[in-house]
CSV table of C-alpha atoms in Angstrom, one decimal:
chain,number,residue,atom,x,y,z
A,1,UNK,CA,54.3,93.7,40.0
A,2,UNK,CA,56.8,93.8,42.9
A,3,UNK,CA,56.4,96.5,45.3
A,4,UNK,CA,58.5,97.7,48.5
A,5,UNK,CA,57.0,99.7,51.2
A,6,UNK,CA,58.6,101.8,54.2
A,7,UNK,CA,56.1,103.1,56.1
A,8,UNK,CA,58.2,104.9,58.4
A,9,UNK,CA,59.7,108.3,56.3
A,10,UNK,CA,61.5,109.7,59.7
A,11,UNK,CA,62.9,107.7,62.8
A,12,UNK,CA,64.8,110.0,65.4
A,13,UNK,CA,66.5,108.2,68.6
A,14,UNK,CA,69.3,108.8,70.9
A,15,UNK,CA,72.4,107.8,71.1
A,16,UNK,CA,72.3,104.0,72.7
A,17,UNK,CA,68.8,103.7,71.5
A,18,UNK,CA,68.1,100.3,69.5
A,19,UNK,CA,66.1,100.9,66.3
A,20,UNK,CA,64.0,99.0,64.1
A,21,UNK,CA,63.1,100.3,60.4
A,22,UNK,CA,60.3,98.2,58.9
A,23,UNK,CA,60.2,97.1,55.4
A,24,UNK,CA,57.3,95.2,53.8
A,25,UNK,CA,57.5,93.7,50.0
A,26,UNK,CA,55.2,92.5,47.7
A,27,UNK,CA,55.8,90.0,44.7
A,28,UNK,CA,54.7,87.1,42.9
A,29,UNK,CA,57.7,85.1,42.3
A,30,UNK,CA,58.7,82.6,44.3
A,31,UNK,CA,62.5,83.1,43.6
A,32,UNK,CA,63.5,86.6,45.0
A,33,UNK,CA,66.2,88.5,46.5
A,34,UNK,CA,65.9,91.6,49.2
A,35,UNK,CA,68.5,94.1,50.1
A,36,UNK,CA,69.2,97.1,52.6
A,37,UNK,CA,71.1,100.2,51.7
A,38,UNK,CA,72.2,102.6,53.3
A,39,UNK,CA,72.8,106.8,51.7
A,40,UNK,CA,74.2,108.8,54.2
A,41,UNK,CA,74.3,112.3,54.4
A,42,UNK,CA,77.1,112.4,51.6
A,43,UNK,CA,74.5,110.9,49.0
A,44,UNK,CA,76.2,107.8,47.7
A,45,UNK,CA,74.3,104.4,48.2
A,46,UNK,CA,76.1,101.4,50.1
A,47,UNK,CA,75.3,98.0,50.0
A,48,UNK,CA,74.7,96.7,53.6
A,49,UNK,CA,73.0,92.9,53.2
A,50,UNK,CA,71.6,90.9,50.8
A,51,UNK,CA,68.9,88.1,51.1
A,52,UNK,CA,67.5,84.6,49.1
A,53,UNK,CA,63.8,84.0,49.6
A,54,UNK,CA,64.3,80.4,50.5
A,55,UNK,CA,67.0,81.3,53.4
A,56,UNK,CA,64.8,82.6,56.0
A,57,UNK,CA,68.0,82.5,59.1
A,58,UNK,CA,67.8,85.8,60.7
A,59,UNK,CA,71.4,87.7,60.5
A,60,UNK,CA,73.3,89.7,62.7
A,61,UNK,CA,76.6,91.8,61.3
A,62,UNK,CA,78.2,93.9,64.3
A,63,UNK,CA,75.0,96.1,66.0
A,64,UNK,CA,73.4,95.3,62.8
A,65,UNK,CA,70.7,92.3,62.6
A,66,UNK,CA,68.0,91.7,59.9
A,67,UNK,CA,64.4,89.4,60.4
A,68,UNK,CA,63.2,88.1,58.0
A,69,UNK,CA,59.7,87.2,57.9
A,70,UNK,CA,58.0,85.0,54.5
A,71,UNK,CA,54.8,84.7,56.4
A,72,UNK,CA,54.2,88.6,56.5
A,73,UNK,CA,56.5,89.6,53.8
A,74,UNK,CA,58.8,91.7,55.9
A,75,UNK,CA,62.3,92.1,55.8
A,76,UNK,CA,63.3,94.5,58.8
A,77,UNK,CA,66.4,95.9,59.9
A,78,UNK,CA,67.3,96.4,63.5
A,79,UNK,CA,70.6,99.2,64.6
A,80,UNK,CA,71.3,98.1,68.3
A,81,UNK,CA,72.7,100.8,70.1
A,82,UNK,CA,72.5,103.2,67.5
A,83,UNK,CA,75.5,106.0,67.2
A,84,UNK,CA,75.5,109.3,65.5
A,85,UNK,CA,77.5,107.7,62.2
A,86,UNK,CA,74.6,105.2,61.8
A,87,UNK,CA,72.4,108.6,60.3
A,88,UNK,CA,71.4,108.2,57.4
A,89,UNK,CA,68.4,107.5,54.8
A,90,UNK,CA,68.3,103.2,54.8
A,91,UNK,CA,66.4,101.6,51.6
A,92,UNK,CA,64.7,98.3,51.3
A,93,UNK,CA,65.0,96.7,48.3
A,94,UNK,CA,64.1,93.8,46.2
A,95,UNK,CA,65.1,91.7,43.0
A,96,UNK,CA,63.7,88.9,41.4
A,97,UNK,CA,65.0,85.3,39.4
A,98,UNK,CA,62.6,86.2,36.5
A,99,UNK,CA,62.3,89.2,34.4
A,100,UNK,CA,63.1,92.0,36.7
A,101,UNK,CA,66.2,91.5,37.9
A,102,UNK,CA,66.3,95.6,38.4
A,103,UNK,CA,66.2,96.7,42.0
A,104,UNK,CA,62.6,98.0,43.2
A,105,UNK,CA,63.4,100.5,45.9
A,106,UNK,CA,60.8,101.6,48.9
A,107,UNK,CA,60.6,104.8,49.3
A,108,UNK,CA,63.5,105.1,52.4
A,109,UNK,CA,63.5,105.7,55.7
A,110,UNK,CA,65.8,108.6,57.2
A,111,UNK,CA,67.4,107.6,60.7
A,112,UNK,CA,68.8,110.7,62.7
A,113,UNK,CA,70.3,109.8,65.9
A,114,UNK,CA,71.0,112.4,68.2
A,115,UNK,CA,73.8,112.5,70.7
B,1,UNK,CA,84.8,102.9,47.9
B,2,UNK,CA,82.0,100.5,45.7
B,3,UNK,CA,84.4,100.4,42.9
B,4,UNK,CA,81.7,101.5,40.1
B,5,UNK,CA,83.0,105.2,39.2
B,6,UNK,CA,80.9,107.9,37.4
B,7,UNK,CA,81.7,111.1,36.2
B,8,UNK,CA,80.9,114.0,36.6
B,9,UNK,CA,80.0,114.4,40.1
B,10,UNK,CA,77.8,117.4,39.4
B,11,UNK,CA,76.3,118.7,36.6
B,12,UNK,CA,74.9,122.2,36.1
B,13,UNK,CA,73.3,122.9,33.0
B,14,UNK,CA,70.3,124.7,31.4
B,15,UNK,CA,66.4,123.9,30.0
B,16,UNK,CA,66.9,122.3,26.2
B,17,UNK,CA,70.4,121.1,26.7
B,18,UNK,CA,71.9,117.9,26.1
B,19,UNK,CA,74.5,116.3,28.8
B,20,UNK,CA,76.4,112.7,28.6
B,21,UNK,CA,76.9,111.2,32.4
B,22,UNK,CA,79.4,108.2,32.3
B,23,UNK,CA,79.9,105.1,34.4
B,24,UNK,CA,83.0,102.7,34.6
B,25,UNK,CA,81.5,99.5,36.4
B,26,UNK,CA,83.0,97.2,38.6
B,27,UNK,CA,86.4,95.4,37.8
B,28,UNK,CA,85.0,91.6,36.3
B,29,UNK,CA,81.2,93.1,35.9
B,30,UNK,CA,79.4,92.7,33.1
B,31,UNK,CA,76.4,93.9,33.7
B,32,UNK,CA,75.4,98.2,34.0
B,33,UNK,CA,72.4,99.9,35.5
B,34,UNK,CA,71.3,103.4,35.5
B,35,UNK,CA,68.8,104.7,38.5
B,36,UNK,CA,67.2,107.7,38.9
B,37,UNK,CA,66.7,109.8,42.9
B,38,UNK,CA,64.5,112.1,42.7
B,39,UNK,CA,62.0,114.0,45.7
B,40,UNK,CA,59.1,113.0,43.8
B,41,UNK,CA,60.0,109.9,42.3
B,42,UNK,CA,62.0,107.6,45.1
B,43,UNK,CA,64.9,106.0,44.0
B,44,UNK,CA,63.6,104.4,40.3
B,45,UNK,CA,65.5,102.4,37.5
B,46,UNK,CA,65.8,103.3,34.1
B,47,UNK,CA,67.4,100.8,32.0
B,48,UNK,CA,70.0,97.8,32.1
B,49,UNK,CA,72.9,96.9,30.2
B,50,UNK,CA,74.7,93.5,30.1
B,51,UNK,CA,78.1,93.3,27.9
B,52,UNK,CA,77.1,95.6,25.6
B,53,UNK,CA,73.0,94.6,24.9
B,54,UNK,CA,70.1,96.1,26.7
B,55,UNK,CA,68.8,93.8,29.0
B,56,UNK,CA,65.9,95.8,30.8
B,57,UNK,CA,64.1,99.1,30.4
B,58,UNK,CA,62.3,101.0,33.1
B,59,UNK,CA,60.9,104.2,33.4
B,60,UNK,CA,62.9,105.8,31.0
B,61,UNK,CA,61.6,108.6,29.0
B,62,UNK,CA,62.1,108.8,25.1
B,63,UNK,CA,64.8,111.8,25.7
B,64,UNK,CA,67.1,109.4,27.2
B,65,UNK,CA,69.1,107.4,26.0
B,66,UNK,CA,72.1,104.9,27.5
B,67,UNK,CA,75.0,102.6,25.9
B,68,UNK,CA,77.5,99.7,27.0
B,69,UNK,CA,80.8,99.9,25.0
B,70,UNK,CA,82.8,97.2,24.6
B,71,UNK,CA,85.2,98.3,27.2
B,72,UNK,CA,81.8,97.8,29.6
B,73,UNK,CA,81.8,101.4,30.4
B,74,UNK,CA,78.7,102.9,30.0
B,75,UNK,CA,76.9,106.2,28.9
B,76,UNK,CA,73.8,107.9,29.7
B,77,UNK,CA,72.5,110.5,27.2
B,78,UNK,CA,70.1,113.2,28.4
B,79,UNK,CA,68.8,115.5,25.9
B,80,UNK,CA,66.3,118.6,25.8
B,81,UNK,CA,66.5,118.7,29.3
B,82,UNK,CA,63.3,120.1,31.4
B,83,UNK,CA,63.9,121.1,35.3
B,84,UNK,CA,62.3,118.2,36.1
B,85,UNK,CA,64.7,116.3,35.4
B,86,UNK,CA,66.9,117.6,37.8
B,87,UNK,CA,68.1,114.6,39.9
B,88,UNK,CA,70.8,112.2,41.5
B,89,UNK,CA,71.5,110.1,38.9
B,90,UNK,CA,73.0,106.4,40.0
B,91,UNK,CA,75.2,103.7,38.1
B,92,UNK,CA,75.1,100.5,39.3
B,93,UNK,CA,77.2,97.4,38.0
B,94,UNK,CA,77.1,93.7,39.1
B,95,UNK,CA,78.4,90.8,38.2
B,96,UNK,CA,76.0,88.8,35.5
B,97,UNK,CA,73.0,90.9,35.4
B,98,UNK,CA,70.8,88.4,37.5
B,99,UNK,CA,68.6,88.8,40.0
B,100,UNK,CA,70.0,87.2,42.6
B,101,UNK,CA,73.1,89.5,41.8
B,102,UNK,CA,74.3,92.0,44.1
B,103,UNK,CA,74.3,95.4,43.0
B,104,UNK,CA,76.9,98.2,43.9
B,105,UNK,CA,76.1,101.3,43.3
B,106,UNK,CA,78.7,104.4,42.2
B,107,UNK,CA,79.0,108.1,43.9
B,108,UNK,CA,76.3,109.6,41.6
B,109,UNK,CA,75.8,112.3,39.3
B,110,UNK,CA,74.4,115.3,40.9
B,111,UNK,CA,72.0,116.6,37.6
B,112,UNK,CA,70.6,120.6,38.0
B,113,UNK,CA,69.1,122.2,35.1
B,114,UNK,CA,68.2,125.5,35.2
């Protein structure tokens, strides 16, 4: 079964500060696809990247980059100098070609950057 | 603005009631999915809907139920409601229902049972 862990619940930096959130996966197809959203504060859920498992090319949107990593199954998403809009609760998530096509969420990881 | 619409935004009701949330997916999707955020639980999926047939089921308990009408919008029925299952309730359409799909979610329905 697929599986999607955060191990960070809470990150706080300052203003400036770069982040990275960590996000580790688990699955047995070889077909997959991972994603990053993002709930801020007023609770709805926006789509931020999406990923193929056979295009490993890091990418980088803005202060936003993503790494990803098939050798250790990780997937993590770095904020370069982070600002207080970028608080907010980011979710890993991932998909596969086969039968679950549903979403399997980690369990989130809530940024707060302070001025 | 995602696109994906649901109504209500909040939802106050009480223990043993029954409560209808609705989604309108995404101009040209086809495909409907209904999470569940809860403290407890994490963000988890309940059930999947592509042009009208159900495509996947999660962890959806007997009480609920969902729908795709043939206008794609979508219903999800909750009935004898416990405070547990107080929660953010998600829509989420895409375009074919695959995997590789992306998935945008709608505002949310904001569930509290008394």
């Amino acid at each position: 079964a697929q599986k999607v862990t955060q191990a960070q619940t809470e990150i706080s930096v300052v203003e400036k500060e770069d982040v990275t959130l960590d996000c580790v996966y688990e699955t047995r197809d070889t077909t997959y696809y991972l994603f990053w959203y993002k709930q801020p504060p007023s609770g709805e859920l926006v789509f931020l990247i999406r990923r193929n498992s056979f295009d490993e090319q890091n990418e980088i949107s803005g202060r936003y980059s993503w790494n990803f990593q098939k050798s250790t199954s990780s997937f993590n998403f770095t904020i370069t100098a982070s600002q207080v809009v970028d608080s907010a609760v980011y979710f890993c998530a991932l998909s596969e070609a086969g039968s679950a096509r549903q979403l399997t969420f980690g369990s989130g990881t809530q940024l707060t950057v302070l001025p | 603005d995602s696109g994906v619409t649901q109504t209500p935004k909040h939802l106050i009701t009480a223990t043993g009631q029954r409560v209808t949330l609705r989604c309108s997916p995404r101009s040209g999707d086809l495909s409907v999915y209904w999470y569940q955020q809860s403290l407890d639980q994490g963000l988890q999926f309940l059930i999947q809907y592509y042009n009208g047939e159900e495509r996947a089921k999660g962890n959806i308990l007997e009480r609920f139920s969902a729908q795709q009408f043939p206008d794609l919008h979508s219903e999800l029925n909750l009935s004898s409601l416990e405070l547990g299952d107080s929660a953010l309730y998600f829509c989420a359409s895409s375009v074919s229902g695959r995997g590789a799909d992306t998935q945008y979610f709608g505002p949310g329905t904001r569930l509290t049972v008394l």
